[in-house]
mmCIF file with all atom_site columns, C-alpha atoms in Angstrom:
data_model
loop_
_atom_site.group_PDB
_atom_site.id
_atom_site.type_symbol
_atom_site.label_atom_id
_atom_site.label_alt_id
_atom_site.label_comp_id
_atom_site.label_asym_id
_atom_site.label_entity_id
_atom_site.label_seq_id
_atom_site.pdbx_PDB_ins_code
_atom_site.Cartn_x
_atom_site.Cartn_y
_atom_site.Cartn_z
_atom_site.occupancy
_atom_site.B_iso_or_equiv
_atom_site.pdbx_formal_charge
_atom_site.auth_seq_id
_atom_site.auth_comp_id
_atom_site.auth_asym_id
_atom_site.auth_atom_id
_atom_site.pdbx_PDB_model_num
ATOM 1   C CA . MET A 1 1   ? -108.415 32.345  132.235 1.00 49.00 ? 1   MET A CA 1
ATOM 2   C CA . ASN A 1 2   ? -107.470 31.143  128.708 1.00 54.00 ? 2   ASN A CA 1
ATOM 3   C CA . ILE A 1 3   ? -103.985 30.046  128.412 1.00 55.00 ? 3   ILE A CA 1
ATOM 4   C CA . ILE A 1 4   ? -102.445 29.793  125.109 1.00 61.00 ? 4   ILE A CA 1
ATOM 5   C CA . ASN A 1 5   ? -100.417 26.390  124.824 1.00 70.00 ? 5   ASN A CA 1
ATOM 6   C CA . LYS A 1 6   ? -97.673  27.213  122.557 1.00 81.00 ? 6   LYS A CA 1
ATOM 7   C CA . THR A 1 7   ? -94.837  24.655  121.877 1.00 85.00 ? 7   THR A CA 1
ATOM 8   C CA . LEU A 1 8   ? -91.270  25.957  120.925 1.00 87.00 ? 8   LEU A CA 1
ATOM 9   C CA . PRO A 1 9   ? -90.344  24.663  117.476 1.00 90.00 ? 9   PRO A CA 1
ATOM 10  C CA . PHE A 1 10  ? -87.241  23.164  119.049 1.00 91.00 ? 10  PHE A CA 1
ATOM 11  C CA . THR A 1 11  ? -88.974  21.121  121.709 1.00 91.00 ? 11  THR A CA 1
ATOM 12  C CA . PRO A 1 12  ? -88.572  17.796  120.013 1.00 92.00 ? 12  PRO A CA 1
ATOM 13  C CA . VAL A 1 13  ? -85.022  18.236  119.701 1.00 93.00 ? 13  VAL A CA 1
ATOM 14  C CA . PHE A 1 14  ? -84.605  19.556  123.374 1.00 92.00 ? 14  PHE A CA 1
ATOM 15  C CA . ILE A 1 15  ? -86.465  16.393  124.540 1.00 91.00 ? 15  ILE A CA 1
ATOM 16  C CA . LYS A 1 16  ? -84.148  14.032  122.588 1.00 91.00 ? 16  LYS A CA 1
ATOM 17  C CA . LEU A 1 17  ? -81.060  15.924  123.851 1.00 91.00 ? 17  LEU A CA 1
ATOM 18  C CA . LEU A 1 18  ? -82.375  15.392  127.489 1.00 87.00 ? 18  LEU A CA 1
ATOM 19  C CA . LYS A 1 19  ? -82.536  11.607  126.733 1.00 85.00 ? 19  LYS A CA 1
ATOM 20  C CA . GLY A 1 20  ? -78.951  11.416  125.528 1.00 84.00 ? 20  GLY A CA 1
ATOM 21  C CA . PRO A 1 21  ? -76.564  12.612  122.454 1.00 88.00 ? 21  PRO A CA 1
ATOM 22  C CA . VAL A 1 22  ? -78.065  13.299  119.128 1.00 89.00 ? 22  VAL A CA 1
ATOM 23  C CA . GLU A 1 23  ? -76.145  12.048  116.121 1.00 88.00 ? 23  GLU A CA 1
ATOM 24  C CA . TYR A 1 24  ? -76.232  13.397  112.563 1.00 87.00 ? 24  TYR A CA 1
ATOM 25  C CA . VAL A 1 25  ? -77.546  9.674   111.562 1.00 87.00 ? 25  VAL A CA 1
ATOM 26  C CA . ASP A 1 26  ? -80.965  11.005  112.897 1.00 87.00 ? 26  ASP A CA 1
ATOM 27  C CA . LYS A 1 27  ? -81.167  13.463  109.970 1.00 90.00 ? 27  LYS A CA 1
ATOM 28  C CA . SER A 1 28  ? -84.497  15.289  110.697 1.00 91.00 ? 28  SER A CA 1
ATOM 29  C CA . THR A 1 29  ? -83.509  16.015  114.436 1.00 92.00 ? 29  THR A CA 1
ATOM 30  C CA . TRP A 1 30  ? -79.929  16.859  113.385 1.00 92.00 ? 30  TRP A CA 1
ATOM 31  C CA . GLU A 1 31  ? -81.236  19.389  110.835 1.00 94.00 ? 31  GLU A CA 1
ATOM 32  C CA . LYS A 1 32  ? -83.626  20.938  113.696 1.00 94.00 ? 32  LYS A CA 1
ATOM 33  C CA . LEU A 1 33  ? -80.694  20.917  115.884 1.00 93.00 ? 33  LEU A CA 1
ATOM 34  C CA . LEU A 1 34  ? -78.496  22.899  113.431 1.00 94.00 ? 34  LEU A CA 1
ATOM 35  C CA . GLN A 1 35  ? -81.340  25.138  112.485 1.00 94.00 ? 35  GLN A CA 1
ATOM 36  C CA . TYR A 1 36  ? -82.367  26.097  116.231 1.00 94.00 ? 36  TYR A CA 1
ATOM 37  C CA . LYS A 1 37  ? -78.956  26.018  117.865 1.00 92.00 ? 37  LYS A CA 1
ATOM 38  C CA . VAL A 1 38  ? -78.827  29.602  118.814 1.00 94.00 ? 38  VAL A CA 1
ATOM 39  C CA . GLU A 1 39  ? -82.152  29.346  120.369 1.00 93.00 ? 39  GLU A CA 1
ATOM 40  C CA . LEU A 1 40  ? -81.546  26.011  122.200 1.00 94.00 ? 40  LEU A CA 1
ATOM 41  C CA . ILE A 1 41  ? -78.238  27.461  123.643 1.00 93.00 ? 41  ILE A CA 1
ATOM 42  C CA . GLU A 1 42  ? -80.375  30.609  124.908 1.00 93.00 ? 42  GLU A CA 1
ATOM 43  C CA . PHE A 1 43  ? -83.130  28.335  126.181 1.00 92.00 ? 43  PHE A CA 1
ATOM 44  C CA . LEU A 1 44  ? -80.608  26.087  128.057 1.00 91.00 ? 44  LEU A CA 1
ATOM 45  C CA . GLN A 1 45  ? -78.454  28.611  129.673 1.00 89.00 ? 45  GLN A CA 1
ATOM 46  C CA . PRO A 1 46  ? -80.821  30.028  132.180 1.00 88.00 ? 46  PRO A CA 1
ATOM 47  C CA . VAL A 1 47  ? -81.282  26.259  133.630 1.00 84.00 ? 47  VAL A CA 1
ATOM 48  C CA . GLY A 1 48  ? -77.629  25.759  133.933 1.00 83.00 ? 48  GLY A CA 1
ATOM 49  C CA . LEU A 1 49  ? -77.234  23.520  130.964 1.00 89.00 ? 49  LEU A CA 1
ATOM 50  C CA . SER A 1 50  ? -75.264  23.970  127.763 1.00 90.00 ? 50  SER A CA 1
ATOM 51  C CA . LEU A 1 51  ? -75.192  22.690  124.601 1.00 92.00 ? 51  LEU A CA 1
ATOM 52  C CA . VAL A 1 52  ? -72.131  20.756  123.324 1.00 92.00 ? 52  VAL A CA 1
ATOM 53  C CA . LEU A 1 53  ? -72.188  20.578  119.496 1.00 92.00 ? 53  LEU A CA 1
ATOM 54  C CA . GLU A 1 54  ? -69.728  18.934  117.603 1.00 90.00 ? 54  GLU A CA 1
ATOM 55  C CA . GLU A 1 55  ? -70.778  19.540  113.824 1.00 89.00 ? 55  GLU A CA 1
ATOM 56  C CA . GLN A 1 56  ? -67.701  17.839  112.226 1.00 87.00 ? 56  GLN A CA 1
ATOM 57  C CA . ASP A 1 57  ? -67.919  14.545  114.176 1.00 85.00 ? 57  ASP A CA 1
ATOM 58  C CA . GLY A 1 58  ? -71.795  14.550  113.878 1.00 87.00 ? 58  GLY A CA 1
ATOM 59  C CA . TYR A 1 59  ? -72.788  14.643  117.411 1.00 90.00 ? 59  TYR A CA 1
ATOM 60  C CA . ALA A 1 60  ? -74.359  16.906  120.453 1.00 92.00 ? 60  ALA A CA 1
ATOM 61  C CA . TYR A 1 61  ? -75.211  16.675  123.868 1.00 92.00 ? 61  TYR A CA 1
ATOM 62  C CA . VAL A 1 62  ? -76.273  18.779  126.888 1.00 91.00 ? 62  VAL A CA 1
ATOM 63  C CA . LYS A 1 63  ? -74.245  19.152  129.726 1.00 89.00 ? 63  LYS A CA 1
ATOM 64  C CA . GLN A 1 64  ? -74.682  20.741  133.062 1.00 84.00 ? 64  GLN A CA 1
ATOM 65  C CA . THR A 1 65  ? -72.691  23.741  133.903 1.00 78.00 ? 65  THR A CA 1
ATOM 66  C CA . PRO A 1 66  ? -72.316  24.161  137.695 1.00 70.00 ? 66  PRO A CA 1
ATOM 67  C CA . ALA A 1 67  ? -72.615  27.666  138.995 1.00 65.00 ? 67  ALA A CA 1
ATOM 68  C CA . GLU A 1 68  ? -69.572  28.715  140.940 1.00 65.00 ? 68  GLU A CA 1
ATOM 69  C CA . GLU A 1 69  ? -69.850  29.211  144.671 1.00 62.00 ? 69  GLU A CA 1
ATOM 70  C CA . ASP A 1 70  ? -73.357  27.687  144.522 1.00 61.00 ? 70  ASP A CA 1
ATOM 71  C CA . GLU A 1 71  ? -73.959  25.748  147.754 1.00 64.00 ? 71  GLU A CA 1
ATOM 72  C CA . THR A 1 72  ? -77.341  24.347  146.769 1.00 67.00 ? 72  THR A CA 1
ATOM 73  C CA . PHE A 1 73  ? -76.127  22.765  143.407 1.00 66.00 ? 73  PHE A CA 1
ATOM 74  C CA . VAL A 1 74  ? -77.840  19.348  142.612 1.00 69.00 ? 74  VAL A CA 1
ATOM 75  C CA . SER A 1 75  ? -76.465  17.395  139.800 1.00 70.00 ? 75  SER A CA 1
ATOM 76  C CA . TRP A 1 76  ? -79.113  16.207  137.135 1.00 68.00 ? 76  TRP A CA 1
ATOM 77  C CA . VAL A 1 77  ? -76.800  13.142  136.308 1.00 67.00 ? 77  VAL A CA 1
ATOM 78  C CA . GLN A 1 78  ? -77.212  10.080  138.347 1.00 70.00 ? 78  GLN A CA 1
ATOM 79  C CA . LYS A 1 79  ? -74.172  9.009   140.119 1.00 75.00 ? 79  LYS A CA 1
ATOM 80  C CA . ARG A 1 80  ? -73.549  5.265   140.761 1.00 76.00 ? 80  ARG A CA 1
ATOM 81  C CA . ALA A 1 81  ? -71.152  3.432   142.641 1.00 84.00 ? 81  ALA A CA 1
ATOM 82  C CA . LEU A 1 82  ? -69.287  0.736   140.402 1.00 85.00 ? 82  LEU A CA 1
ATOM 83  C CA . THR A 1 83  ? -67.078  -2.112  141.611 1.00 87.00 ? 83  THR A CA 1
ATOM 84  C CA . TYR A 1 84  ? -63.589  -2.344  140.222 1.00 87.00 ? 84  TYR A CA 1
ATOM 85  C CA . GLU A 1 85  ? -64.615  -5.050  137.970 1.00 85.00 ? 85  GLU A CA 1
ATOM 86  C CA . GLU A 1 86  ? -67.521  -2.987  136.566 1.00 88.00 ? 86  GLU A CA 1
ATOM 87  C CA . SER A 1 87  ? -65.182  -0.027  136.206 1.00 88.00 ? 87  SER A CA 1
ATOM 88  C CA . ILE A 1 88  ? -62.756  -2.280  134.343 1.00 87.00 ? 88  ILE A CA 1
ATOM 89  C CA . MET A 1 89  ? -65.527  -3.538  131.984 1.00 87.00 ? 89  MET A CA 1
ATOM 90  C CA . LEU A 1 90  ? -66.539  -0.075  131.191 1.00 87.00 ? 90  LEU A CA 1
ATOM 91  C CA . VAL A 1 91  ? -63.024  1.084   130.381 1.00 89.00 ? 91  VAL A CA 1
ATOM 92  C CA . LEU A 1 92  ? -62.556  -2.038  128.034 1.00 88.00 ? 92  LEU A CA 1
ATOM 93  C CA . LEU A 1 93  ? -66.001  -0.921  126.225 1.00 86.00 ? 93  LEU A CA 1
ATOM 94  C CA . ARG A 1 94  ? -64.461  2.484   125.872 1.00 86.00 ? 94  ARG A CA 1
ATOM 95  C CA . GLU A 1 95  ? -61.198  1.289   124.414 1.00 86.00 ? 95  GLU A CA 1
ATOM 96  C CA . MET A 1 96  ? -63.306  -0.863  121.939 1.00 84.00 ? 96  MET A CA 1
ATOM 97  C CA . MET A 1 97  ? -65.106  2.146   120.994 1.00 81.00 ? 97  MET A CA 1
ATOM 98  C CA . ALA A 1 98  ? -61.669  4.368   120.451 1.00 80.00 ? 98  ALA A CA 1
ATOM 99  C CA . GLU A 1 99  ? -60.377  1.453   118.501 1.00 80.00 ? 99  GLU A CA 1
ATOM 100 C CA . PHE A 1 100 ? -63.638  1.500   116.216 1.00 78.00 ? 100 PHE A CA 1
ATOM 101 C CA . GLU A 1 101 ? -63.460  5.462   115.826 1.00 74.00 ? 101 GLU A CA 1
ATOM 102 C CA . THR A 1 102 ? -59.765  5.386   114.740 1.00 77.00 ? 102 THR A CA 1
ATOM 103 C CA . GLY A 1 103 ? -60.133  2.322   112.517 1.00 73.00 ? 103 GLY A CA 1
ATOM 104 C CA . GLU A 1 104 ? -60.881  2.482   108.728 1.00 70.00 ? 104 GLU A CA 1
ATOM 105 C CA . THR A 1 105 ? -64.518  1.741   108.659 1.00 66.00 ? 105 THR A CA 1
ATOM 106 C CA . THR A 1 106 ? -67.519  3.095   106.707 1.00 65.00 ? 106 THR A CA 1
ATOM 107 C CA . ASN A 1 107 ? -69.947  2.136   109.160 1.00 66.00 ? 107 ASN A CA 1
ATOM 108 C CA . ARG A 1 108 ? -70.956  4.864   111.767 1.00 64.00 ? 108 ARG A CA 1
ATOM 109 C CA . GLU A 1 109 ? -72.261  2.378   114.451 1.00 65.00 ? 109 GLU A CA 1
ATOM 110 C CA . LEU A 1 110 ? -70.283  0.229   116.505 1.00 69.00 ? 110 LEU A CA 1
ATOM 111 C CA . ILE A 1 111 ? -72.138  -3.178  116.841 1.00 73.00 ? 111 ILE A CA 1
ATOM 112 C CA . LYS A 1 112 ? -70.450  -5.931  118.943 1.00 76.00 ? 112 LYS A CA 1
ATOM 113 C CA . LYS A 1 113 ? -71.974  -9.337  119.945 1.00 82.00 ? 113 LYS A CA 1
ATOM 114 C CA . ARG A 1 114 ? -71.929  -10.368 123.576 1.00 80.00 ? 114 ARG A CA 1
ATOM 115 C CA . ARG A 1 115 ? -69.244  -13.176 122.501 1.00 85.00 ? 115 ARG A CA 1
ATOM 116 C CA . GLU A 1 116 ? -67.014  -10.745 121.046 1.00 84.00 ? 116 GLU A CA 1
ATOM 117 C CA . ILE A 1 117 ? -67.140  -8.429  124.305 1.00 84.00 ? 117 ILE A CA 1
ATOM 118 C CA . LYS A 1 118 ? -66.696  -11.735 126.305 1.00 82.00 ? 118 LYS A CA 1
ATOM 119 C CA . ASP A 1 119 ? -63.548  -12.666 124.095 1.00 82.00 ? 119 ASP A CA 1
ATOM 120 C CA . TYR A 1 120 ? -62.055  -9.100  124.474 1.00 82.00 ? 120 TYR A CA 1
ATOM 121 C CA . ALA A 1 121 ? -62.760  -8.997  128.100 1.00 83.00 ? 121 ALA A CA 1
ATOM 122 C CA . GLU A 1 122 ? -61.417  -12.340 128.972 1.00 80.00 ? 122 GLU A CA 1
ATOM 123 C CA . LEU A 1 123 ? -57.728  -10.971 128.156 1.00 80.00 ? 123 LEU A CA 1
ATOM 124 C CA . PHE A 1 124 ? -58.110  -8.551  131.064 1.00 79.00 ? 124 PHE A CA 1
ATOM 125 C CA . PHE A 1 125 ? -59.724  -10.473 133.991 1.00 75.00 ? 125 PHE A CA 1
ATOM 126 C CA . LYS A 1 126 ? -58.124  -13.127 136.055 1.00 74.00 ? 126 LYS A CA 1
ATOM 127 C CA . GLU A 1 127 ? -59.802  -16.524 135.379 1.00 70.00 ? 127 GLU A CA 1
ATOM 128 C CA . ASN A 1 128 ? -60.765  -18.247 138.562 1.00 70.00 ? 128 ASN A CA 1
ATOM 129 C CA . ALA A 1 129 ? -60.566  -21.870 139.039 1.00 71.00 ? 129 ALA A CA 1
ATOM 130 C CA . SER A 1 130 ? -63.934  -22.594 137.319 1.00 80.00 ? 130 SER A CA 1
ATOM 131 C CA . ARG A 1 131 ? -64.142  -21.368 133.627 1.00 80.00 ? 131 ARG A CA 1
ATOM 132 C CA . VAL A 1 132 ? -67.847  -21.537 133.733 1.00 81.00 ? 132 VAL A CA 1
ATOM 133 C CA . LYS A 1 133 ? -68.054  -19.198 136.988 1.00 84.00 ? 133 LYS A CA 1
ATOM 134 C CA . PHE A 1 134 ? -65.470  -16.872 135.252 1.00 82.00 ? 134 PHE A CA 1
ATOM 135 C CA . LEU A 1 135 ? -67.784  -16.711 131.946 1.00 82.00 ? 135 LEU A CA 1
ATOM 136 C CA . LYS A 1 136 ? -70.723  -16.023 134.129 1.00 86.00 ? 136 LYS A CA 1
ATOM 137 C CA . GLU A 1 137 ? -69.026  -13.270 136.073 1.00 85.00 ? 137 GLU A CA 1
ATOM 138 C CA . ILE A 1 138 ? -68.205  -11.702 132.708 1.00 86.00 ? 138 ILE A CA 1
ATOM 139 C CA . ASP A 1 139 ? -71.836  -11.936 131.705 1.00 88.00 ? 139 ASP A CA 1
ATOM 140 C CA . ARG A 1 140 ? -72.874  -10.565 134.909 1.00 89.00 ? 140 ARG A CA 1
ATOM 141 C CA . LEU A 1 141 ? -70.442  -7.291  134.137 1.00 88.00 ? 141 LEU A CA 1
ATOM 142 C CA . ILE A 1 142 ? -71.917  -7.006  130.681 1.00 87.00 ? 142 ILE A CA 1
ATOM 143 C CA . ASP A 1 143 ? -75.450  -7.084  131.934 1.00 88.00 ? 143 ASP A CA 1
ATOM 144 C CA . LYS A 1 144 ? -74.673  -4.420  134.649 1.00 88.00 ? 144 LYS A CA 1
ATOM 145 C CA . ALA A 1 145 ? -73.212  -2.066  131.984 1.00 87.00 ? 145 ALA A CA 1
ATOM 146 C CA . GLU A 1 146 ? -76.240  -2.718  130.009 1.00 85.00 ? 146 GLU A CA 1
ATOM 147 C CA . GLU A 1 147 ? -78.520  -1.977  132.927 1.00 85.00 ? 147 GLU A CA 1
ATOM 148 C CA . ASN A 1 148 ? -76.733  1.211   133.673 1.00 81.00 ? 148 ASN A CA 1
ATOM 149 C CA . GLY A 1 149 ? -77.277  2.541   130.246 1.00 78.00 ? 149 GLY A CA 1
ATOM 150 C CA . PHE A 1 150 ? -73.820  2.059   128.904 1.00 79.00 ? 150 PHE A CA 1
ATOM 151 C CA . LEU A 1 151 ? -75.017  -0.627  126.158 1.00 79.00 ? 151 LEU A CA 1
ATOM 152 C CA . ASP A 1 152 ? -78.031  -1.021  124.100 1.00 72.00 ? 152 ASP A CA 1
#
C-alpha cells in the first residue's frame, strides 16, 4: 500500500503552539499563524483545543476546551503541587511582569538578572536567623521556578 505523506502547511506553527505561546517577534511563524488561523482553528477544534489569538498584543497560544459532562476528560497540562513559598515566588514574578507590561519601555522582552529577582523577592519573604540560608532559599525558589518552566 502506498501512502502519500503530505504535511499540512501550518504544521510548523502548530508544533510551536504546542510547545508554548507564539509571539509576533518570531516574524515568520507569526505571519504563517495569521495566514492559516482559520485552518488552525478548524484543525484544533476536533481534538478539544482552541486557538487564543491576541493580534493587537502580539501573542497566541493553544488552550484546552474541556467537553461538558465528559467523565473521561484528561488534561494535557501537567499539574504541579507547589509549596507556599514557591507560589509566592511565582506571584512575585508575575507582578514583575505586570510592572514591565504597564511601564514605558520600547523593549518587548523582560530580562531580569538573578540578583534583581532576589532583591525584589527579599522584600516579601521573612528572613531567618542566617542571611546566607535565607539567600540560598530564595535561590532554590528561583531554581524551582526555572525547573518548572516559568523562567528561561
